[in-house]
Amino acid sequence: MVRILNTEISQKKAVHIGLSYVYGIGIPMGKYICSKLGFTLNMKVRDLAPYQITQITRLVEDEKILVGDPLRNQVRANIDRLKEMKCYRGIRHLMRLPVRGQRTKTNANSARRARYY
């Protein structure tokens, strides 16, 4: 296990797939990071040298990509702002109902069940 950006990543994975385990980095962003640093797409995490791991960390910081806890805090703050505004989406969040227009007559049972506990 290799620790990159405060996330444990399996050594058997390809680098761009392993980077997708970090909250806020998906496979396209992982491919972008690999191409920017000159890694091949079939390069494994176990093949990374320590200086390459620091290169990944520096690139994420330099590109100002939000990952991990700062991104979670921003998402939570955005939802809290919607709730405070009492807009439609904020009210749906407050009531723990689907926010993006999904039907509630037959589905969304898990969201409705969570309200009672």
XYZ file of C-alpha atoms in Angstrom:
117
model
C 0.000 0.000 0.000
C 1.274 3.402 -1.008
C -0.005 6.598 0.573
C -0.719 9.331 -1.968
C -2.623 12.481 -0.959
C -3.631 10.931 2.402
C -5.199 7.899 0.699
C -3.942 4.319 0.765
C -3.613 2.965 -2.780
C -2.977 -0.658 -3.739
C 0.362 -1.247 -5.441
C -1.167 -3.548 -8.063
C -3.267 -0.805 -9.638
C -2.300 1.355 -12.592
C -1.382 4.869 -11.501
C -4.352 6.614 -13.134
C -6.767 4.063 -11.628
C -5.101 4.291 -8.215
C -5.405 8.067 -8.236
C -9.161 7.694 -8.695
C -9.297 6.294 -5.137
C -8.558 9.816 -3.885
C -11.762 11.744 -3.190
C -12.069 14.388 -5.893
C -9.921 12.699 -8.547
C -11.650 10.549 -11.123
C -10.180 8.452 -13.911
C -10.076 11.358 -16.431
C -8.240 13.567 -13.921
C -5.917 10.651 -13.114
C -5.104 10.297 -16.811
C -4.491 14.044 -17.024
C -2.080 13.920 -14.077
C -0.234 10.947 -15.584
C 0.106 12.613 -18.971
C 1.247 15.882 -17.386
C 3.991 14.062 -15.444
C 4.943 11.748 -18.318
C 3.761 8.453 -16.816
C 2.507 5.763 -19.154
C -1.046 4.530 -18.627
C 0.102 0.967 -17.927
C 2.566 2.075 -15.218
C 1.748 0.502 -11.839
C 1.752 2.247 -8.475
C 4.522 -0.069 -7.232
C 6.791 1.305 -10.001
C 6.560 4.857 -8.646
C 9.683 6.251 -7.001
C 9.281 8.455 -3.920
C 10.129 11.588 -5.908
C 7.334 10.763 -8.380
C 4.830 10.564 -5.532
C 5.899 14.037 -4.402
C 5.551 15.204 -8.036
C 1.929 14.046 -8.009
C 1.289 15.879 -4.753
C 2.934 19.068 -6.028
C 0.984 18.967 -9.289
C -2.329 18.656 -7.452
C -1.375 21.586 -5.210
C -0.084 23.732 -8.093
C -3.153 23.107 -10.262
C -5.313 23.990 -7.209
C -7.342 20.776 -7.486
C -9.521 20.337 -4.398
C -9.189 16.802 -3.047
C -10.019 15.025 0.188
C -11.294 16.890 3.221
C -11.225 20.439 1.754
C -13.481 19.243 -1.072
C -15.834 17.498 1.370
C -15.999 20.694 3.454
C -16.807 22.781 0.374
C -19.606 20.422 -0.697
C -21.040 20.444 2.837
C -20.844 24.264 2.941
C -22.643 24.521 -0.402
C -25.461 22.279 0.835
C -25.704 24.258 4.086
C -25.922 27.481 2.056
C -28.825 26.044 0.065
C -30.570 25.023 3.290
C -30.056 28.463 4.809
C -31.418 30.149 1.671
C -34.541 27.972 1.863
C -34.501 27.537 -1.900
C -36.182 24.507 -3.480
C -33.039 22.375 -3.450
C -32.292 23.398 0.127
C -35.767 22.417 1.272
C -35.414 19.046 -0.464
C -32.130 18.518 1.388
C -33.786 19.478 4.686
C -36.616 17.011 4.096
C -34.142 14.309 2.980
C -35.902 13.843 -0.322
C -34.358 13.481 -3.787
C -33.023 16.824 -4.964
C -32.581 16.372 -8.696
C -36.124 15.729 -9.882
C -36.397 11.988 -9.271
C -39.827 10.512 -8.667
C -40.921 9.860 -5.084
C -44.192 7.954 -5.526
C -42.561 4.543 -5.843
C -38.841 5.128 -5.358
C -36.727 7.091 -2.847
C -37.821 4.728 -0.087
C -34.360 4.661 1.422
C -34.327 8.459 1.626
C -37.758 8.518 3.244
C -36.877 5.705 5.633
C -33.851 7.631 6.886
C -36.094 10.422 8.187
C -37.683 8.230 10.820
C -34.498 7.228 12.618
